[in-house]
PDB file of C-alpha atoms and ligand atoms in Angstrom:
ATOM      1  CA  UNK B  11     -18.787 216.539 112.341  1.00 94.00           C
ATOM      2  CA  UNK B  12     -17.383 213.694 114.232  1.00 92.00           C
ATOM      3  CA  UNK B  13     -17.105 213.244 117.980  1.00 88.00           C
ATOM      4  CA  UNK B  14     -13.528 214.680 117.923  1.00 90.00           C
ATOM      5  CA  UNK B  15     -14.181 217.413 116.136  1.00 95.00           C
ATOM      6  CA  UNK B  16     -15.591 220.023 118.366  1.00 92.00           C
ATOM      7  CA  UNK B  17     -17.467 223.610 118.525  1.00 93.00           C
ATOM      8  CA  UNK B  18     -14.130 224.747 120.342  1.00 93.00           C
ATOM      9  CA  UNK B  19     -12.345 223.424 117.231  1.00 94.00           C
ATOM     10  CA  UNK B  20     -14.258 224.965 114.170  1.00 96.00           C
ATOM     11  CA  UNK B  21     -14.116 228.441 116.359  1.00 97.00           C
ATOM     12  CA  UNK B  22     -10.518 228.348 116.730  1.00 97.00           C
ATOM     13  CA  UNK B  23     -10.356 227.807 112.692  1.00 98.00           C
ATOM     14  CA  UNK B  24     -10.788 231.128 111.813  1.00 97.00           C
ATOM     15  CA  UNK B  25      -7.787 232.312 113.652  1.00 97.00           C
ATOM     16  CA  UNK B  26      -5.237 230.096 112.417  1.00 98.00           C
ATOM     17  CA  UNK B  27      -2.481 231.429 111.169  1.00 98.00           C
ATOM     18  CA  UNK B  28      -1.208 230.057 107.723  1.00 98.00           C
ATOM     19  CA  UNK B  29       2.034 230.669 106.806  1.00 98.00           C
ATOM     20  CA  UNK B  30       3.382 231.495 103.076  1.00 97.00           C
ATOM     21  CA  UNK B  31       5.046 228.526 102.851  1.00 97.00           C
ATOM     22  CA  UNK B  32       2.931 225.721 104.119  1.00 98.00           C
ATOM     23  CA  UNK B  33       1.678 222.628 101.900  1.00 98.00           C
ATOM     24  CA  UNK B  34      -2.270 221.950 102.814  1.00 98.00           C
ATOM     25  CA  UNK B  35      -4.072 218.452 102.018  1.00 98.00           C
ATOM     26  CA  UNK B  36      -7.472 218.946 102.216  1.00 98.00           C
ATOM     27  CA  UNK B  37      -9.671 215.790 101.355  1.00 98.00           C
ATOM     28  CA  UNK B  38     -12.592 214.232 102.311  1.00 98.00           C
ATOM     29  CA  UNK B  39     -11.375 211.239 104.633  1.00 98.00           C
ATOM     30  CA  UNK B  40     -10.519 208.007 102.825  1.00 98.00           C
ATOM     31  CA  UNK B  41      -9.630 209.895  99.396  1.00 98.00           C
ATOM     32  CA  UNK B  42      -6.393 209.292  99.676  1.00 98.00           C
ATOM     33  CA  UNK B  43      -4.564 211.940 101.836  1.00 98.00           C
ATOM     34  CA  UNK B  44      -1.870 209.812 103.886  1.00 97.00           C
ATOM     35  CA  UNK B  45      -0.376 208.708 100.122  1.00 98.00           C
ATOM     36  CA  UNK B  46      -0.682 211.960  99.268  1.00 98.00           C
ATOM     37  CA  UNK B  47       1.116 213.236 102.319  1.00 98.00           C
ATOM     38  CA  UNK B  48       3.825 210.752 101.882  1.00 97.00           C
ATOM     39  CA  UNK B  49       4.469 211.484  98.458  1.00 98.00           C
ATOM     40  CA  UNK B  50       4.681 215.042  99.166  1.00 98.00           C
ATOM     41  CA  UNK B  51       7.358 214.258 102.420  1.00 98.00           C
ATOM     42  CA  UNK B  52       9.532 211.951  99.941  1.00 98.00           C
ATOM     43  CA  UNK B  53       9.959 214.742  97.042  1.00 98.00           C
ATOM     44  CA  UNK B  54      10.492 216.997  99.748  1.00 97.00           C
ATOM     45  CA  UNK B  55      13.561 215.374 101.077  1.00 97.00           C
ATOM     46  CA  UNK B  56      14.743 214.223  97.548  1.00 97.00           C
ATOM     47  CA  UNK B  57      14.438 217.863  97.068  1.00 96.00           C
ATOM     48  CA  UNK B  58      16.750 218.727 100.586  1.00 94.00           C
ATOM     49  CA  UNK B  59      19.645 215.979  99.108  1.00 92.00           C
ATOM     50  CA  UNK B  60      20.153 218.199  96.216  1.00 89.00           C
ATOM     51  CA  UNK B  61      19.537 221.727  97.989  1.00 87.00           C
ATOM     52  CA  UNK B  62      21.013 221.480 101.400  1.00 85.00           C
ATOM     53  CA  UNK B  63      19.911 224.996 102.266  1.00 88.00           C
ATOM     54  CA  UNK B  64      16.175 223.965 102.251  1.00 89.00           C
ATOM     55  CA  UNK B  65      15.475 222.952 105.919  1.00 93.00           C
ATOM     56  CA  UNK B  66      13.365 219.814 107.089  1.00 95.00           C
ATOM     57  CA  UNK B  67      10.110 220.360 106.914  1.00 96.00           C
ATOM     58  CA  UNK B  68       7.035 219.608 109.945  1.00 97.00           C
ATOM     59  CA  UNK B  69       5.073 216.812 109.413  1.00 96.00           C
ATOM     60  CA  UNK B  70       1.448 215.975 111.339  1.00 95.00           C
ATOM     61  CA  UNK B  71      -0.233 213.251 109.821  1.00 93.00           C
ATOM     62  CA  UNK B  72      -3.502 214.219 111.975  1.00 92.00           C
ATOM     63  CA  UNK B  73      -6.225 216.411 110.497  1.00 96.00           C
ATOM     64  CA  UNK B  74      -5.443 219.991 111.813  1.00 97.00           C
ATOM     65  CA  UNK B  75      -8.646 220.125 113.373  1.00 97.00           C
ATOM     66  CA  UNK B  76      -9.034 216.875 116.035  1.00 94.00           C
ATOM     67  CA  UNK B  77      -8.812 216.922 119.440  1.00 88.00           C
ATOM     68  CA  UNK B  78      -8.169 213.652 120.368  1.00 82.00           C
ATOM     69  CA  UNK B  79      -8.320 212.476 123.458  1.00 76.00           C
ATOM     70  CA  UNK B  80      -5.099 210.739 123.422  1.00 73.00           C
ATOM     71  CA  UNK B  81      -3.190 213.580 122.667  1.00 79.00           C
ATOM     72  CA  UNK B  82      -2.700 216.862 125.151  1.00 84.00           C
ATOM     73  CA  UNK B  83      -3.485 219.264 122.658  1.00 91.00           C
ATOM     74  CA  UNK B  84      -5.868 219.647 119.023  1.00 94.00           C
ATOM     75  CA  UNK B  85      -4.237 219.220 115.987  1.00 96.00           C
ATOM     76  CA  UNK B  86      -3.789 223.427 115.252  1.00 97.00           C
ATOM     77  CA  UNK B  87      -2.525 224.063 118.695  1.00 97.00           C
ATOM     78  CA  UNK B  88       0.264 221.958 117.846  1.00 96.00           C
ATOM     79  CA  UNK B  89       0.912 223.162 114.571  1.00 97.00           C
ATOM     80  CA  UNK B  90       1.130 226.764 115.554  1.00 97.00           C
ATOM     81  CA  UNK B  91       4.096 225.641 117.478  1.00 96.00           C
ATOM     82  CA  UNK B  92       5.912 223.472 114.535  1.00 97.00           C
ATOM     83  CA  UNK B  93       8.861 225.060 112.777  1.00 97.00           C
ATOM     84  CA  UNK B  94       8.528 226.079 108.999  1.00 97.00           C
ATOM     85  CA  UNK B  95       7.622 224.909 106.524  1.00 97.00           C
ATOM     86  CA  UNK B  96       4.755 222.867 107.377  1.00 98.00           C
ATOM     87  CA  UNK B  97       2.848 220.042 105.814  1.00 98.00           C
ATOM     88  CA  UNK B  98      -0.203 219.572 107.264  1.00 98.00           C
ATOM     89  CA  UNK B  99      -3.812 218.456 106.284  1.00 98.00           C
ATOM     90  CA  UNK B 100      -7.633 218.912 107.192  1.00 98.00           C
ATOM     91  CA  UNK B 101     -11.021 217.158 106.425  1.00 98.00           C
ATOM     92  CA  UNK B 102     -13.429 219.659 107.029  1.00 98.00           C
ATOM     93  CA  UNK B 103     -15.274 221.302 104.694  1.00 98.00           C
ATOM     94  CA  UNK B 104     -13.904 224.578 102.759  1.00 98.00           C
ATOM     95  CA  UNK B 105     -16.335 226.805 104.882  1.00 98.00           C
ATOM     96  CA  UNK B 106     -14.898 225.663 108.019  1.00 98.00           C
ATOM     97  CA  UNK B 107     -11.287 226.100 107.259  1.00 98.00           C
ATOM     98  CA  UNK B 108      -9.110 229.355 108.093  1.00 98.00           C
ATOM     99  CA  UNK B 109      -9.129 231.793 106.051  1.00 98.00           C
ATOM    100  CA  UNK B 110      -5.558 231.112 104.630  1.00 98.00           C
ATOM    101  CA  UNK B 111      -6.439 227.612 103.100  1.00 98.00           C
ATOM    102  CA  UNK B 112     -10.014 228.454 101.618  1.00 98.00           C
ATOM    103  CA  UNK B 113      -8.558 231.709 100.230  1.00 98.00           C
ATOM    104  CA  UNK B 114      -4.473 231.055  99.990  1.00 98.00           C
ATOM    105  CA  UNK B 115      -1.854 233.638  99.420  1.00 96.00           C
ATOM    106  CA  UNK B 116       1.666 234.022  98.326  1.00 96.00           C
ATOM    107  CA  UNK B 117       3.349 230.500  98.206  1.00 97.00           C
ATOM    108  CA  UNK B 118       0.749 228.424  99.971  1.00 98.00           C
ATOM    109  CA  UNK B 119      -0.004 225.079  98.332  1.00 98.00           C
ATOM    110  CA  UNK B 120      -3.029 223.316  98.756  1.00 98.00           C
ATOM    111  CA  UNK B 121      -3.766 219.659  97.489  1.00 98.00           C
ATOM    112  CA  UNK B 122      -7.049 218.118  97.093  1.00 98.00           C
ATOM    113  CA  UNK B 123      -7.437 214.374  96.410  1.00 98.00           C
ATOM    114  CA  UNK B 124     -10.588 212.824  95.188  1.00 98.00           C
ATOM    115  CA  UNK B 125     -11.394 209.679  94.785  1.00 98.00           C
ATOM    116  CA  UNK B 126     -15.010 208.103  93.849  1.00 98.00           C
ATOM    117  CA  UNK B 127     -18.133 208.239  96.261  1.00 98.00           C
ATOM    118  CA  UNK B 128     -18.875 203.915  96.154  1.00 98.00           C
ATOM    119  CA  UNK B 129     -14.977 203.242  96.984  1.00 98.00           C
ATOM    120  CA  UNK B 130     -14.659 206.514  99.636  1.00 98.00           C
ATOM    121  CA  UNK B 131     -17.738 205.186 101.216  1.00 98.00           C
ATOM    122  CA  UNK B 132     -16.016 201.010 101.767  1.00 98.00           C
ATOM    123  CA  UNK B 133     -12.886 202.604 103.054  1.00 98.00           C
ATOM    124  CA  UNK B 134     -14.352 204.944 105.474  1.00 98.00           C
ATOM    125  CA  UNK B 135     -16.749 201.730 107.013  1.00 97.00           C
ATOM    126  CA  UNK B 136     -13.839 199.511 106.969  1.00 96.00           C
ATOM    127  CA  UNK B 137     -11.997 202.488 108.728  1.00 95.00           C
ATOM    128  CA  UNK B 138     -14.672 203.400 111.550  1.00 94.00           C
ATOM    129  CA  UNK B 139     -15.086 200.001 112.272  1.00 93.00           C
ATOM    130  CA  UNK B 140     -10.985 199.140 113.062  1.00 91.00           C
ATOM    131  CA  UNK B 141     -11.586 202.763 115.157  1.00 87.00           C
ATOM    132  CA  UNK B 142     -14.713 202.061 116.972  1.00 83.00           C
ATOM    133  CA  UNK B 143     -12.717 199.820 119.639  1.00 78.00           C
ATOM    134  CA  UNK B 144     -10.377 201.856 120.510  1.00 76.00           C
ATOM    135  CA  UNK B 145     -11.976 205.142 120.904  1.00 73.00           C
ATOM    136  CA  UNK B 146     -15.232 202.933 122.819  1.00 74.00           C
ATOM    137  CA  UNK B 147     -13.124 200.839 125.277  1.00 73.00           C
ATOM    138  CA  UNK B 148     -14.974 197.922 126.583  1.00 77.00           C
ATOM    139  CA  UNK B 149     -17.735 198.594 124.434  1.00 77.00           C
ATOM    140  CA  UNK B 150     -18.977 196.480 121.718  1.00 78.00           C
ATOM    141  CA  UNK B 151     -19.676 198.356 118.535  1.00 80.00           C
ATOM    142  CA  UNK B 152     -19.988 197.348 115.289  1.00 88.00           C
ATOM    143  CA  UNK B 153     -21.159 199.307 112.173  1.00 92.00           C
ATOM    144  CA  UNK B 154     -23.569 197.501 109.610  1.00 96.00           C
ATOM    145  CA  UNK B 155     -22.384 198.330 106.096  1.00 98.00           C
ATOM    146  CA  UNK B 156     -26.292 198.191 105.590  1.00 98.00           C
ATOM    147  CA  UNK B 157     -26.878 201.246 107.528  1.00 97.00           C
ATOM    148  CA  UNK B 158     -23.537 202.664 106.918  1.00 98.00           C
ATOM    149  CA  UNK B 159     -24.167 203.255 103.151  1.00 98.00           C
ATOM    150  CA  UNK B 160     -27.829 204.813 104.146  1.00 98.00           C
ATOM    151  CA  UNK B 161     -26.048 207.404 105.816  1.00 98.00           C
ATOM    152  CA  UNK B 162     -23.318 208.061 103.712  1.00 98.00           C
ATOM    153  CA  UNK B 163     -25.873 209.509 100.747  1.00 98.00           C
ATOM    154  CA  UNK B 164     -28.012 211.003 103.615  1.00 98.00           C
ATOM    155  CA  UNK B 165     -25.028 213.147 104.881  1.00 97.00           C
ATOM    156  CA  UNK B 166     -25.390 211.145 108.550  1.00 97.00           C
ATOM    157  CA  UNK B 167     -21.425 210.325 108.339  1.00 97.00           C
ATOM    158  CA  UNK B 168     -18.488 212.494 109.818  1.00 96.00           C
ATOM    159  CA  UNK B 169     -17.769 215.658 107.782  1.00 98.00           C
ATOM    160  CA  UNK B 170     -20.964 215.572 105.983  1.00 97.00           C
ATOM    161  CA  UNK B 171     -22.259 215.123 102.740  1.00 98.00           C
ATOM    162  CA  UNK B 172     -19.322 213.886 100.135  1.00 98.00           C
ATOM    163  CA  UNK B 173     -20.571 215.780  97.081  1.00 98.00           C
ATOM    164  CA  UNK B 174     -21.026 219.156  99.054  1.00 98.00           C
ATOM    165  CA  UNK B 175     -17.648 218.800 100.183  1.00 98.00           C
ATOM    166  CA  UNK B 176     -15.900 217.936  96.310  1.00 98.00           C
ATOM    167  CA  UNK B 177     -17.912 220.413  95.023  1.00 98.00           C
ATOM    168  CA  UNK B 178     -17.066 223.223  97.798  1.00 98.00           C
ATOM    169  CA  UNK B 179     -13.347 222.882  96.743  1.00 98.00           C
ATOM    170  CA  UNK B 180     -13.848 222.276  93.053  1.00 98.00           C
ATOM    171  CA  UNK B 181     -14.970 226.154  92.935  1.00 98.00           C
ATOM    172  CA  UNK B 182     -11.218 226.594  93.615  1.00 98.00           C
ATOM    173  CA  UNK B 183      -9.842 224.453  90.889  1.00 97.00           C
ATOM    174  CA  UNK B 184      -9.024 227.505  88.801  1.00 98.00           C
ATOM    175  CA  UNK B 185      -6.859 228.958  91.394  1.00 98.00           C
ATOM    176  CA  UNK B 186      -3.058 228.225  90.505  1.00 98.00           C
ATOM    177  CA  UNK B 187      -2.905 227.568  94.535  1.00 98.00           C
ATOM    178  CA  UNK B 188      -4.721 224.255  94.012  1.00 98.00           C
ATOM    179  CA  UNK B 189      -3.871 220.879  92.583  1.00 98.00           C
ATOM    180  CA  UNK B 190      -6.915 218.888  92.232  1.00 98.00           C
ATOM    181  CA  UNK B 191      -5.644 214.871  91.952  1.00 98.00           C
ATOM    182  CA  UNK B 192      -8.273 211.920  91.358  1.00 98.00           C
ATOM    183  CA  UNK B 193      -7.034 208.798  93.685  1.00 98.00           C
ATOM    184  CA  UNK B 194      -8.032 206.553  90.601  1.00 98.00           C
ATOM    185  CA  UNK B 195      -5.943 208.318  88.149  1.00 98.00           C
ATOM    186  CA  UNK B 196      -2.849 207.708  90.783  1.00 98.00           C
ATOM    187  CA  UNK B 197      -4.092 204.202  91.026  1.00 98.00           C
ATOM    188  CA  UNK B 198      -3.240 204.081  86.978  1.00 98.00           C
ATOM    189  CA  UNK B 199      -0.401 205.694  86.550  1.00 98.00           C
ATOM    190  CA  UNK B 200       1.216 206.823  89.710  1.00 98.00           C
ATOM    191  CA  UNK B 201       4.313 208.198  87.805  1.00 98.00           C
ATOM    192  CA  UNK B 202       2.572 211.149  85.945  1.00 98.00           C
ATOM    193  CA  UNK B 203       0.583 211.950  89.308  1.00 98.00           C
ATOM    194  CA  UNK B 204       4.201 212.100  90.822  1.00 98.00           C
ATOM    195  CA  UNK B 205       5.590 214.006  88.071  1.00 98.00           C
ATOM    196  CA  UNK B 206       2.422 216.273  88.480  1.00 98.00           C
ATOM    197  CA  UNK B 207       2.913 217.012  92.018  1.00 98.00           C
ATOM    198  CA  UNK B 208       7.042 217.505  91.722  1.00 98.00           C
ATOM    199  CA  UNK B 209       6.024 220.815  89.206  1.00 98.00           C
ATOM    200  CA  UNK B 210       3.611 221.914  91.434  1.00 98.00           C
ATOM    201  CA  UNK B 211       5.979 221.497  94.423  1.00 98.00           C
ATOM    202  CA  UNK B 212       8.210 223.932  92.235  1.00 97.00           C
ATOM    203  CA  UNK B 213      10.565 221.055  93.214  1.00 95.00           C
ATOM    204  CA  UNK B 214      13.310 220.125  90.668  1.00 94.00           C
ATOM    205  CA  UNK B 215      14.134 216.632  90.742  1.00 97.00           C
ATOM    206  CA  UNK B 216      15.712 214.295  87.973  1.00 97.00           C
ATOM    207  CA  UNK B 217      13.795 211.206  86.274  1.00 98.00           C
ATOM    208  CA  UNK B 218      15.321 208.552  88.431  1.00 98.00           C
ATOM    209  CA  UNK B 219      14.488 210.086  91.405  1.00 98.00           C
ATOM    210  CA  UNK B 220      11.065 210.768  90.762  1.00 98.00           C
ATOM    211  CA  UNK B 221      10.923 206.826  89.186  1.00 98.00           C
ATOM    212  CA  UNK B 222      12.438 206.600  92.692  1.00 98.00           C
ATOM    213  CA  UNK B 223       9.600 208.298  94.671  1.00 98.00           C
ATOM    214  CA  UNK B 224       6.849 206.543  92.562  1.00 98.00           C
ATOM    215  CA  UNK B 225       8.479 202.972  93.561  1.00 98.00           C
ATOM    216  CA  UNK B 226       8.047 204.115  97.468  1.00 97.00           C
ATOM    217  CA  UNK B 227       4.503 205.249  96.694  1.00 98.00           C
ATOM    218  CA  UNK B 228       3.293 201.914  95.134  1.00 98.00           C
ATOM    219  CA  UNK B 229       0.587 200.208  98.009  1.00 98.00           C
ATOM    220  CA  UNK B 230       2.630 197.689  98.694  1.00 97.00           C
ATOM    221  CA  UNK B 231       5.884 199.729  99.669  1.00 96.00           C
ATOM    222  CA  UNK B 232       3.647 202.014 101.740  1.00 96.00           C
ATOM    223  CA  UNK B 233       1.888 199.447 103.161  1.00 95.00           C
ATOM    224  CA  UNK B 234       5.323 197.808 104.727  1.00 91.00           C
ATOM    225  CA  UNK B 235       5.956 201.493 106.749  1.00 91.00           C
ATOM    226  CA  UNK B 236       2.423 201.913 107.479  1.00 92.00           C
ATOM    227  CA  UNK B 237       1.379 199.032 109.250  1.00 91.00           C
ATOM    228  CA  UNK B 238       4.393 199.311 111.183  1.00 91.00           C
ATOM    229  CA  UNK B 239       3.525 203.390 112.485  1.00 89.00           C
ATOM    230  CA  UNK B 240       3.476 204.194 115.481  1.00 85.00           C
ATOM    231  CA  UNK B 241      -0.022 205.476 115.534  1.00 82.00           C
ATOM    232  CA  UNK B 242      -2.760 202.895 115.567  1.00 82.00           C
ATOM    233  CA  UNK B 243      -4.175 205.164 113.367  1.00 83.00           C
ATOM    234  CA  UNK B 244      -1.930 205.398 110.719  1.00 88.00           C
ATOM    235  CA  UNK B 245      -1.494 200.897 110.571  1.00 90.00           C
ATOM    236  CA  UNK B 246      -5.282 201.407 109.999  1.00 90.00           C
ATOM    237  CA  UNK B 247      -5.148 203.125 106.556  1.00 94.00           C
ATOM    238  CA  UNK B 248      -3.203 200.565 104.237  1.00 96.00           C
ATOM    239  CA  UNK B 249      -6.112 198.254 103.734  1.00 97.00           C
ATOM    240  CA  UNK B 250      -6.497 197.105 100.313  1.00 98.00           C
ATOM    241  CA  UNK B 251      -5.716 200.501  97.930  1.00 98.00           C
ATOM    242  CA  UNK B 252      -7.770 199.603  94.879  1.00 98.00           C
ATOM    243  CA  UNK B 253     -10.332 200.837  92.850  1.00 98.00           C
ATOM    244  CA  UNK B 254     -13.678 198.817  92.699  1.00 98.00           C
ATOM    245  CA  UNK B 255     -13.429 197.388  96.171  1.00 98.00           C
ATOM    246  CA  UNK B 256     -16.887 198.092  96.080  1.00 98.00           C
ATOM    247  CA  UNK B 257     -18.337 195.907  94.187  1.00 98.00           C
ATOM    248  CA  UNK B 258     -17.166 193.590  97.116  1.00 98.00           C
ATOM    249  CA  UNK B 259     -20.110 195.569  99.306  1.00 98.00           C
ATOM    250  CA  UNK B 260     -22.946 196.785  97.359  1.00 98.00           C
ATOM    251  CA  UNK B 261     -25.979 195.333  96.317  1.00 98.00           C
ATOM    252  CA  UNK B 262     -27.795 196.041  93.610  1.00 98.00           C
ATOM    253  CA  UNK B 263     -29.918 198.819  95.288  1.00 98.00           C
ATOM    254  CA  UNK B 264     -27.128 200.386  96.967  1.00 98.00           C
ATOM    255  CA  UNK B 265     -25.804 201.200  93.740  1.00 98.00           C
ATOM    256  CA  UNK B 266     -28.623 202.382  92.330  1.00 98.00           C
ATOM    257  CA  UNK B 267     -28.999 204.751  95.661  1.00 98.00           C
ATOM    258  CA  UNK B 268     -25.255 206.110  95.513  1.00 98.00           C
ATOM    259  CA  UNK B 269     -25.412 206.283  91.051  1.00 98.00           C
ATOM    260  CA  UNK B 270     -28.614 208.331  91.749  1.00 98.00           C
ATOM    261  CA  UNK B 271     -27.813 210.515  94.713  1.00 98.00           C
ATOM    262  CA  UNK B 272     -23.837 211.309  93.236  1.00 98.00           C
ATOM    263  CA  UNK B 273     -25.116 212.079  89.874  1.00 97.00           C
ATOM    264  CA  UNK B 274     -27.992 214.634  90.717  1.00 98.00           C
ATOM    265  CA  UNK B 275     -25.502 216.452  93.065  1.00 98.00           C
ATOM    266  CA  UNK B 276     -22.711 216.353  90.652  1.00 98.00           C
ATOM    267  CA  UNK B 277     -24.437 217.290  87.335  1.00 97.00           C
ATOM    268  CA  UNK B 278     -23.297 219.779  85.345  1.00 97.00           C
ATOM    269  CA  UNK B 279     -20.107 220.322  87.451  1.00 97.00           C
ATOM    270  CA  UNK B 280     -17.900 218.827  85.245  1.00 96.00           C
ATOM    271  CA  UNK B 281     -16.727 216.058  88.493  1.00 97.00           C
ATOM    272  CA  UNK B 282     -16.432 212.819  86.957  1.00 97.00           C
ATOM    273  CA  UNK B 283     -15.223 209.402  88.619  1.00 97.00           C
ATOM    274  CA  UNK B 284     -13.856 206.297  87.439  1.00 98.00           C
ATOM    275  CA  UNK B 285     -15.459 203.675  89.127  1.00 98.00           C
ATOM    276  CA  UNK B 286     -13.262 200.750  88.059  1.00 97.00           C
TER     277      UNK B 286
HETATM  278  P1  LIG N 308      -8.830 201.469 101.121  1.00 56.61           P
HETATM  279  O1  LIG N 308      -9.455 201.475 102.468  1.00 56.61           O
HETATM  280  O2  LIG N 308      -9.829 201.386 100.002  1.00 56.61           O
HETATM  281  O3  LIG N 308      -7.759 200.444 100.971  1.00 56.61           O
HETATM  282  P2  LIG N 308      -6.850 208.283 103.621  1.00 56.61           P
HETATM  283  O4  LIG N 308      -5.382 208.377 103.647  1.00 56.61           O
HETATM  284  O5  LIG N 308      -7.492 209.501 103.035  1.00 56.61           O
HETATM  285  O6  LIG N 308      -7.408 207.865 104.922  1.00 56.61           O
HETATM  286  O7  LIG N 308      -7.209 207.143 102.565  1.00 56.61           O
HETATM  287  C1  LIG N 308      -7.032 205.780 102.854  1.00 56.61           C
HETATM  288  C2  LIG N 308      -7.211 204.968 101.588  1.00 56.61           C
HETATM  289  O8  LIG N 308      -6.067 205.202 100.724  1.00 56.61           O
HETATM  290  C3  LIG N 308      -7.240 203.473 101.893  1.00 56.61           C
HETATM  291  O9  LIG N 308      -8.106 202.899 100.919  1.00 56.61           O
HETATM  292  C4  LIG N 308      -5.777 203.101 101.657  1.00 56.61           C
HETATM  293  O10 LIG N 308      -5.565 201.732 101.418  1.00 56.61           O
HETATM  294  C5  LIG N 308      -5.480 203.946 100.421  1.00 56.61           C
HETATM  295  N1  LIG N 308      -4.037 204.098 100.203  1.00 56.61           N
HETATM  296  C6  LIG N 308      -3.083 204.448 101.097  1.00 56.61           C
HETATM  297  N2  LIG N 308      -1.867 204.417 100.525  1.00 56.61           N
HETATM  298  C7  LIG N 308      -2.047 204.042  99.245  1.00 56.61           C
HETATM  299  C8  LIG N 308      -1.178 203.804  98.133  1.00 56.61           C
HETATM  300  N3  LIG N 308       0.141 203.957  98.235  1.00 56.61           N
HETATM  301  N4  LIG N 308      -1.721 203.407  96.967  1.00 56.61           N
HETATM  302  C9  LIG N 308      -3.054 203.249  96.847  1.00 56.61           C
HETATM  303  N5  LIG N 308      -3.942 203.434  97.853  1.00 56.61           N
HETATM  304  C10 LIG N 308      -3.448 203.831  99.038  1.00 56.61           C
END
C-alpha cells in the first residue's frame, strides 16, 4: 500500500457504511478514474436540468481510503459526513474494500476502468515523480523509470500487483452492479462509452446532450479545468491522455518483461488490452 494508506485505514474499511444510492469508481490508479468521475458529475447535472427534484450530488475526487497529511481527516471520515447521493472512488484492492462495494446492494453503482498494464505503468511514474516533491519537502527524489518498471511487474508499487487487482474485480463483471469500461476503448470512441455510462446511470438524457457531455470529456477540454484545480493533485493528472505513450519509455526488454509477466497472469481470463 502506499505511505498514505495506513493499517488504521484498511481497518476502518470494513465498517463503512455504503449507502443505496452511491456511485463507486474503483480502479487501479492511472486507469482513468478522474475522467471517469467527471463524466459521471456532468451526466449527473445534465440529468438535475431536466429533473429538478434530483438533488446535487457529493463529490470527493480523493480515493476513499487516504489519509493525507494535508487534510484533517481520511478520505471515509469525510464521506460519512457528505450528504446523499455520493460519488466517490477507491484504489485498493476488492479484498480491502467495505463490504458494500465488493458485494453491492440495492441501487449501488460501481464503475471499474481499465486501461493496459505498459500505459498504466508510464502514467503512474510520470505521476509519483510530479508527487514525490511535494509530499518529501526539501528532499531530492527522483524515480528511475529503470527501476520503476522492475517493480511494477514485481508488485513493489502502491496498491500492488496490477493483474491481481483487474482480475479481483473482473470476478464481478457478471454482476448487473458493475460496469467494466477499458480507458482505450474511451480513447476511440468516447461517445458510445458516454452513451454506455448514461444507461447504466439509469439517467435519461437526449442525443445532444450526451454529444454535449462527450465534447467536455475530450483531453483537451478536461485538461483546461484540470490544470487549473485547486488540488495540486488533481493539475497533476492531465498529462498526455493517449494510448501507446509507452513506446516513448520501454526498451526492448521491458516489453518483453511486462508482455510476459501480463500474459501468464491474465491467461485464460478473457482480459484483453489494446496496446495502441
Ligand atoms: P497519462 O498520464 O497517460 O496522460 P487517473 O485519473 O486514474 O489518475 O488517470 C490519469 C490518466 O488518465 C492520465 O494518463 C490522464 O492524462 C488520463 N486522462 C485524464 N482525463 C482524460 C481524458 N479526458 N481523456 C483521456 N485521458 C485522460
Amino acid at each position: 500500500m502506499p505511505k498514505v494508506v495506513t493499517k488504521e485505514t484498511l481497518d476502518a474499511m470494513s465498517n463503512f457504511q455504503v449507502r443505496d444510492d452511491d456511485v463507486i469508481v474503483a480502479s487501479y490508479p492511472k486507469t482513468g478514474t478522474n475522467w471517469l468521475l467527471e463524466i459521471i458529475l456532468k451526466i449527473r447535472r445534465a440529468a438535475r436540468e431536466r429533473q429538478t427534484e434530483l438533488c446535487e450530488d457529493s463529490v470527493m475526487f480523493g480515493p476513499m481510503e487516504l489519509k493525507i497529511p494535508s487534510m484533517p481527516q481520511p478520505g471515509y471520515i469525510k464521506l460519512a459526513e457528505m450528504p446523499s447521493p455520493r460519488i466517490m472512488n477507491t484504489h485498493l484492492p476488492i479484498q480491502f474494500v467495505p463490504p458494500g462495494v465488493s458485494k453491492p446492494q440495492n441501487k449501488v453503482k460501481v464503475l471499474v476502468p481499465m486501461r493496459n498494464p505498459k500505459d498504466t505503468a508510464v502514467s503512474f511514474f510520470h505521476f509519483l515523480n510530479k508527487m514525490m516533491p511535494l509530499e518529501n519537502p526539501g528532499k531530492e527524489i527522483v524515480l528511475q523509470w529503470e527501476e520503476f518498471a522492475q517493480d511494477f511487474i514485481n508488485a513493489k508499487v502502491g496498491y500492488g500487483d496490477f493483474c491481481d487487482h483487474v482480475l479481483g474485480w473482473w470476478k464481478m463483471r457478471d454482476d448487473p452492479h458493475f460496469l467494466f469500461l477499458k480507458y482505450e476503448d474511451m480513447k476511440k470512441d468516447l461517445l458510445s462509452a458516454v452513451k454506455t455510462i448514461v444507461a447504466f446511470l439509469e439517467v435519461d438524457l437526449d442525443e445532444s446532450t450526451i454529444k454535449g457531455i462527450t465534447e467536455a470529456s475530450t483531453f483537451n477540454n478536461m485538461k483546461a479545468d484540470l490544470d487549473n484545480a485547486e488540488l495540486v493533485e488533481r493539475q497533476a493528472i492531465a498529462r498526455k491522455g493517449i494510448i501507446g505513450d509507452w513506446k516513448n519509455m520501454f526498451t526492448p526488454e521491458q516489453n518483453e518483461a511486462f508482455d510476459a509477466w501480463y500474459e501468464k497472469k491474465l491467461a485464460g481470463t478473457g482480459i484483453t488490452f489494446d496496446f495502441e
